[in-house]
Coordinates of C-alpha atoms and ligand atoms in Angstrom, one line a residue:
M12 CA 0.6 -18.1 20.9
P13 CA 0.3 -21.6 18.2
E14 CA 3.2 -21.3 15.5
Q15 CA 2.7 -18.7 13.1
A16 CA 1.7 -21.5 9.2
S17 CA -0.1 -18.5 7.6
E18 CA 0.5 -15.0 6.3
W19 CA -2.2 -13.7 8.9
A20 CA -0.5 -15.9 11.3
P21 CA 1.9 -12.0 11.6
Y22 CA -0.2 -9.5 11.9
V23 CA -2.7 -11.5 13.6
D24 CA 0.0 -11.3 16.4
W25 CA 1.7 -8.5 15.7
L26 CA -2.2 -7.0 16.4
N27 CA -2.7 -8.5 19.2
D28 CA 0.5 -8.5 20.6
Y29 CA 0.4 -4.4 21.0
I30 CA -2.6 -4.3 23.1
T31 CA -1.5 -6.3 25.1
N32 CA 1.7 -4.2 25.8
I33 CA -0.9 -0.8 25.3
S34 CA -3.0 -2.9 27.9
V35 CA -0.1 -4.3 30.3
F36 CA 1.3 -1.1 30.7
C37 CA -1.3 1.3 31.2
I38 CA -2.7 -1.3 33.8
L39 CA 1.3 -1.0 35.9
G40 CA 0.8 2.8 34.9
I41 CA -2.3 3.4 36.0
T42 CA -2.0 0.9 39.9
A43 CA 1.6 3.1 40.1
V44 CA 0.3 6.1 40.1
M45 CA -2.5 5.1 41.6
L46 CA -0.5 3.5 44.8
Y47 CA 1.9 6.7 44.7
F48 CA -0.4 9.5 44.7
A49 CA -2.5 7.7 48.0
I50 CA 0.7 7.5 49.9
R51 CA 2.0 11.3 48.7
Y52 CA -1.5 12.9 48.7
R53 CA -2.5 11.2 52.3
R54 CA -4.5 13.2 54.5
K55 CA -2.1 13.6 56.8
G56 CA -4.3 15.3 59.9
L57 CA -8.0 16.9 61.3
D58 CA -7.1 20.0 59.8
D59 CA -5.0 19.4 56.2
K60 CA -7.3 20.7 53.5
T61 CA -8.1 19.5 49.7
P62 CA -6.8 22.4 48.1
Y63 CA -9.2 23.5 44.8
I64 CA -8.0 22.5 41.8
T65 CA -10.2 23.1 39.0
H66 CA -8.9 21.8 35.7
S67 CA -6.4 21.6 32.9
A68 CA -7.5 21.9 29.8
T69 CA -4.1 20.3 28.7
L70 CA -3.6 17.1 30.6
E71 CA -7.5 16.7 29.5
T72 CA -6.7 17.5 25.3
A73 CA -4.2 15.0 25.7
W74 CA -5.8 12.4 27.4
T75 CA -8.2 12.9 25.3
I76 CA -6.3 12.9 21.9
V77 CA -3.8 9.9 22.4
P78 CA -6.0 7.2 23.7
T79 CA -8.4 8.2 20.1
V80 CA -5.3 8.1 18.1
I81 CA -4.3 4.9 19.2
C82 CA -8.0 3.6 19.3
F83 CA -8.2 4.3 15.8
F84 CA -5.0 2.8 14.9
V85 CA -6.0 -0.4 16.6
F86 CA -9.1 -0.1 14.3
F87 CA -7.8 0.6 10.6
Y88 CA -5.0 -1.9 11.3
G89 CA -7.9 -4.5 12.1
F90 CA -10.5 -3.1 9.5
E91 CA -7.8 -3.4 7.0
S92 CA -6.5 -6.9 8.2
Y93 CA -9.9 -8.8 8.4
H94 CA -11.5 -6.8 4.9
E95 CA -9.0 -8.6 3.5
M96 CA -9.6 -11.7 5.3
R97 CA -13.2 -11.8 4.3
N98 CA -12.5 -11.2 0.4
P99 CA -10.6 -14.5 -1.1
P100 CA -9.1 -13.9 -4.6
A101 CA -10.1 -15.6 -7.2
N102 CA -7.6 -17.9 -7.9
A103 CA -7.5 -19.8 -5.0
M104 CA -8.1 -23.3 -4.6
E105 CA -11.9 -24.5 -3.4
V106 CA -12.8 -27.3 -1.5
N107 CA -15.8 -27.6 -0.1
V108 CA -16.2 -27.9 4.2
T109 CA -19.2 -29.9 5.6
G110 CA -19.7 -29.7 9.2
V111 CA -21.5 -32.9 10.4
K112 CA -22.3 -33.9 13.9
W113 CA -19.1 -34.5 14.8
R114 CA -16.8 -34.7 11.4
W115 CA -15.8 -32.8 8.8
D116 CA -15.8 -33.3 5.0
F117 CA -14.2 -32.1 2.8
E118 CA -14.5 -32.4 -1.2
Y119 CA -12.5 -31.1 -3.5
A120 CA -13.3 -30.1 -7.5
N121 CA -11.8 -32.9 -8.7
G122 CA -14.1 -35.2 -6.4
K123 CA -11.5 -36.3 -4.4
R124 CA -13.1 -36.3 -0.8
S125 CA -11.8 -36.5 3.1
T126 CA -12.9 -37.1 6.3
N127 CA -11.1 -34.7 9.0
E128 CA -7.9 -33.8 7.0
L129 CA -7.8 -31.5 4.9
V130 CA -4.2 -31.1 2.8
V131 CA -3.2 -28.1 0.9
P132 CA -0.4 -27.0 -1.1
I133 CA 2.6 -24.6 0.8
G134 CA 1.9 -21.0 -0.7
K135 CA -1.4 -21.6 -2.4
A136 CA -4.2 -19.5 -1.6
V137 CA -7.6 -22.1 -0.5
K138 CA -10.5 -20.8 0.1
L139 CA -13.1 -23.1 1.9
I140 CA -16.5 -23.1 1.2
M141 CA -18.5 -24.3 4.2
R142 CA -21.7 -26.1 5.2
S143 CA -23.1 -27.2 8.3
Q144 CA -25.8 -30.4 7.7
D145 CA -27.3 -30.2 11.5
T146 CA -26.4 -27.1 13.6
T147 CA -24.1 -24.5 13.6
H148 CA -20.6 -25.1 13.8
S149 CA -17.0 -23.5 13.5
F150 CA -13.9 -24.1 11.8
F151 CA -10.9 -22.9 13.7
V152 CA -7.4 -23.9 12.4
P153 CA -5.3 -21.7 15.3
A154 CA -1.9 -22.1 13.2
M155 CA -3.5 -20.5 10.3
R156 CA -5.1 -17.8 12.6
V157 CA -8.7 -18.2 11.2
K158 CA -12.2 -19.2 12.5
E159 CA -15.2 -19.0 11.0
D160 CA -18.9 -20.1 12.4
V161 CA -20.5 -22.8 9.5
L162 CA -24.1 -22.4 9.0
P163 CA -27.5 -25.0 7.8
T164 CA -29.4 -21.6 6.2
V165 CA -25.8 -20.8 3.9
Y166 CA -22.0 -20.8 3.1
S167 CA -19.3 -19.4 4.7
Y168 CA -15.7 -18.9 3.7
L169 CA -12.5 -19.1 5.0
W170 CA -9.1 -18.7 2.9
F171 CA -5.4 -18.2 3.3
T172 CA -2.2 -19.1 2.4
P173 CA -0.3 -21.7 4.8
T174 CA 3.7 -20.5 4.6
K175 CA 4.9 -23.7 6.4
L176 CA 4.9 -27.1 6.1
G177 CA 3.2 -29.8 9.3
E178 CA 0.5 -30.5 10.7
Y179 CA -2.1 -28.5 12.1
H180 CA -4.6 -29.2 14.9
I181 CA -8.5 -28.3 13.5
F182 CA -10.7 -27.6 15.5
C183 CA -15.1 -26.9 16.0
A184 CA -14.8 -23.4 18.3
E185 CA -18.8 -23.8 18.5
Y186 CA -20.9 -26.1 21.0
C187 CA -22.7 -28.7 19.4
G188 CA -23.8 -31.3 21.3
L189 CA -21.9 -34.8 23.0
Q190 CA -19.0 -35.0 20.8
H191 CA -18.3 -31.0 19.6
S192 CA -15.0 -31.5 22.0
G193 CA -14.1 -34.7 19.2
M194 CA -14.7 -32.7 16.2
L195 CA -11.1 -32.3 15.6
G196 CA -8.9 -32.5 12.0
T197 CA -5.9 -32.3 10.4
L198 CA -5.2 -30.0 8.2
K199 CA -1.6 -31.4 6.6
V200 CA 0.5 -28.4 5.0
V201 CA 2.4 -30.4 1.9
S202 CA 4.5 -29.6 -0.9
E203 CA 3.0 -29.5 -4.5
G204 CA 4.6 -32.5 -5.7
E205 CA 3.2 -34.1 -2.6
F206 CA -0.4 -32.5 -2.8
G207 CA -0.9 -33.6 -6.8
D208 CA 0.2 -37.5 -5.3
Y209 CA -2.6 -37.1 -2.9
L210 CA -5.6 -35.6 -4.9
Y211 CA -5.2 -38.0 -8.0
D212 CA -4.5 -41.4 -5.5
R213 CA -6.9 -43.3 -6.5
Q214 CA -6.0 -46.4 -4.4
D215 CA -9.0 -46.0 -2.4
P216 CA -12.1 -46.1 -4.8
D217 CA -14.7 -44.7 -2.8
A218 CA -12.3 -42.0 -2.0
V219 CA -12.7 -41.1 -5.2
E220 CA -16.7 -39.8 -6.8
L221 CA -17.6 -37.9 -9.7
P222 CA -16.8 -34.2 -9.8
P223 CA -18.8 -31.8 -8.3
A224 CA -19.6 -30.0 -11.8
E225 CA -19.2 -33.0 -14.2
L226 CA -22.5 -34.4 -11.3
G227 CA -24.0 -30.2 -11.4
K228 CA -23.8 -30.9 -15.4
A229 CA -25.8 -33.8 -15.2
K230 CA -28.4 -33.1 -12.4
F231 CA -28.7 -29.7 -15.1
A232 CA -29.6 -31.9 -18.1
E233 CA -31.6 -34.4 -15.6
K234 CA -33.9 -31.7 -13.6
G235 CA -34.6 -29.9 -17.3
C236 CA -32.6 -26.8 -16.2
T237 CA -31.5 -27.2 -20.4
A238 CA -35.0 -25.6 -20.8
C239 CA -36.0 -22.2 -19.4
H240 CA -31.9 -20.8 -19.4
S241 CA -28.9 -21.2 -22.5
I242 CA -25.0 -22.4 -21.3
D243 CA -24.3 -19.6 -24.1
G244 CA -25.5 -16.2 -23.5
S245 CA -28.7 -16.5 -26.2
K246 CA -31.7 -15.4 -24.2
G247 CA -33.9 -18.4 -23.7
L248 CA -37.6 -18.1 -20.7
G249 CA -35.5 -17.4 -17.9
P250 CA -31.8 -15.7 -18.3
S251 CA -29.2 -17.2 -20.1
L252 CA -26.7 -18.7 -17.0
K253 CA -23.5 -18.1 -19.1
G254 CA -20.9 -16.2 -16.6
V255 CA -23.8 -16.0 -14.0
F256 CA -21.1 -16.4 -11.6
G257 CA -19.6 -13.5 -10.0
G258 CA -21.0 -11.8 -12.1
E259 CA -23.9 -7.8 -10.7
H260 CA -27.1 -8.8 -11.9
T261 CA -30.4 -6.6 -11.5
M262 CA -33.4 -7.9 -9.9
S263 CA -36.7 -7.3 -11.2
D264 CA -36.6 -4.8 -7.3
G265 CA -34.2 -2.4 -8.8
S266 CA -31.6 -4.0 -7.1
V267 CA -28.4 -5.3 -7.4
V268 CA -27.5 -9.0 -6.5
K269 CA -23.8 -10.1 -6.8
A270 CA -24.2 -13.9 -7.8
D271 CA -22.0 -15.6 -5.4
E272 CA -23.1 -19.2 -4.2
N273 CA -25.3 -18.7 -2.2
Y274 CA -27.0 -16.3 -4.2
L275 CA -27.0 -19.8 -6.6
R276 CA -28.4 -21.9 -3.6
E277 CA -31.3 -19.7 -2.8
S278 CA -32.7 -19.2 -6.8
I279 CA -31.9 -23.3 -7.7
L280 CA -33.8 -24.3 -4.0
Y281 CA -35.9 -21.1 -3.6
S282 CA -36.5 -19.6 -7.0
Q283 CA -38.9 -17.1 -5.9
K284 CA -36.8 -15.5 -3.8
K285 CA -35.5 -13.1 -6.3
I286 CA -36.3 -12.4 -9.8
V287 CA -34.3 -11.2 -12.3
K288 CA -35.9 -8.2 -14.0
G289 CA -37.6 -9.2 -16.8
Y290 CA -39.1 -12.1 -15.9
E291 CA -41.4 -11.2 -13.8
G292 CA -44.1 -13.3 -15.1
V293 CA -42.2 -17.0 -15.5
V294 CA -42.9 -19.2 -12.6
M295 CA -39.1 -21.3 -12.6
P296 CA -40.5 -24.5 -10.2
A297 CA -38.2 -24.3 -6.3
F298 CA -35.8 -27.0 -6.0
E299 CA -36.2 -27.9 -2.3
G300 CA -36.2 -31.1 -0.6
Q301 CA -36.0 -32.5 -4.6
L302 CA -31.8 -31.9 -4.1
S303 CA -29.2 -33.4 -2.0
D304 CA -26.3 -30.7 -0.3
A305 CA -24.2 -32.8 -3.0
E306 CA -25.7 -32.3 -5.9
V307 CA -26.7 -28.5 -5.1
N308 CA -22.6 -27.3 -4.2
G309 CA -22.0 -29.4 -7.5
L310 CA -25.2 -27.2 -9.9
I311 CA -22.7 -24.5 -8.1
A312 CA -19.5 -25.6 -9.1
Y313 CA -21.1 -26.1 -13.2
L314 CA -22.0 -22.5 -13.0
K315 CA -19.0 -21.6 -12.0
T316 CA -17.0 -23.5 -15.7
L317 CA -19.8 -22.0 -17.9
Ligands
CUA481 CU1 -19.6 -29.3 15.6 CU2 -18.3 -28.2 17.7

């Protein structure tokens, strides 16, 4: 196994070792007993008859219950870790990740951008909000024990807490065309101080652009969103967007939707897909094709601040 560099790693490895050890124990044990029986109970002559044996309830109950208990243990241990892996904490540092044939682009909350190099501070939870610009990729950092598909249609997420300083490989783990094997990156885990220096290093003027939330705020005004959506909680032609992110909203069909990045993106680009209850008669223009990915990310980042 690669070195353990995240909080997940010991758990993932423990379960992996546990399953491997049980498998090895069973293979060796079953093979040994099989060989022993084949020799011990082989047919010794023409009149050697197999005795009539029906069954043993004790034995059969034991070999049903023991593996069932082991399987349930593996399931619950895996389920609990997986559940935690799928639910990033609210205070995690967010980084936007874009998979492009054949590179990884990263964007931090302050507008800092980088390609094929993700720098994170040690000991802090990092949440990656990932999307692809073309085909399906998969973001894989073996040392962190995390891997997740990166899709063109929806945002997918990863989160981890790095526990060890150093540089680690980032791979694309989904065949995505000619240069798939060259779609590599480096994850650098640095100290808090070093990370601050990196984030605000403006020596390279191209590396820093408008922070996403500021870009979003500008677009929000430019596209006329303010005409229908208030940001102070007052009711307009459309629902107020104050505190919209992370909240639970009732739709016109009675379903309840948690406003995450995917919901907000869908509501901006394909506004008629889900209508908030009480706003059935209002038609918001769909912005499909009118906003770049960076602008959509920016609008979402801005909505998070409200
Ligand atoms: Cu991207 Cu393989």
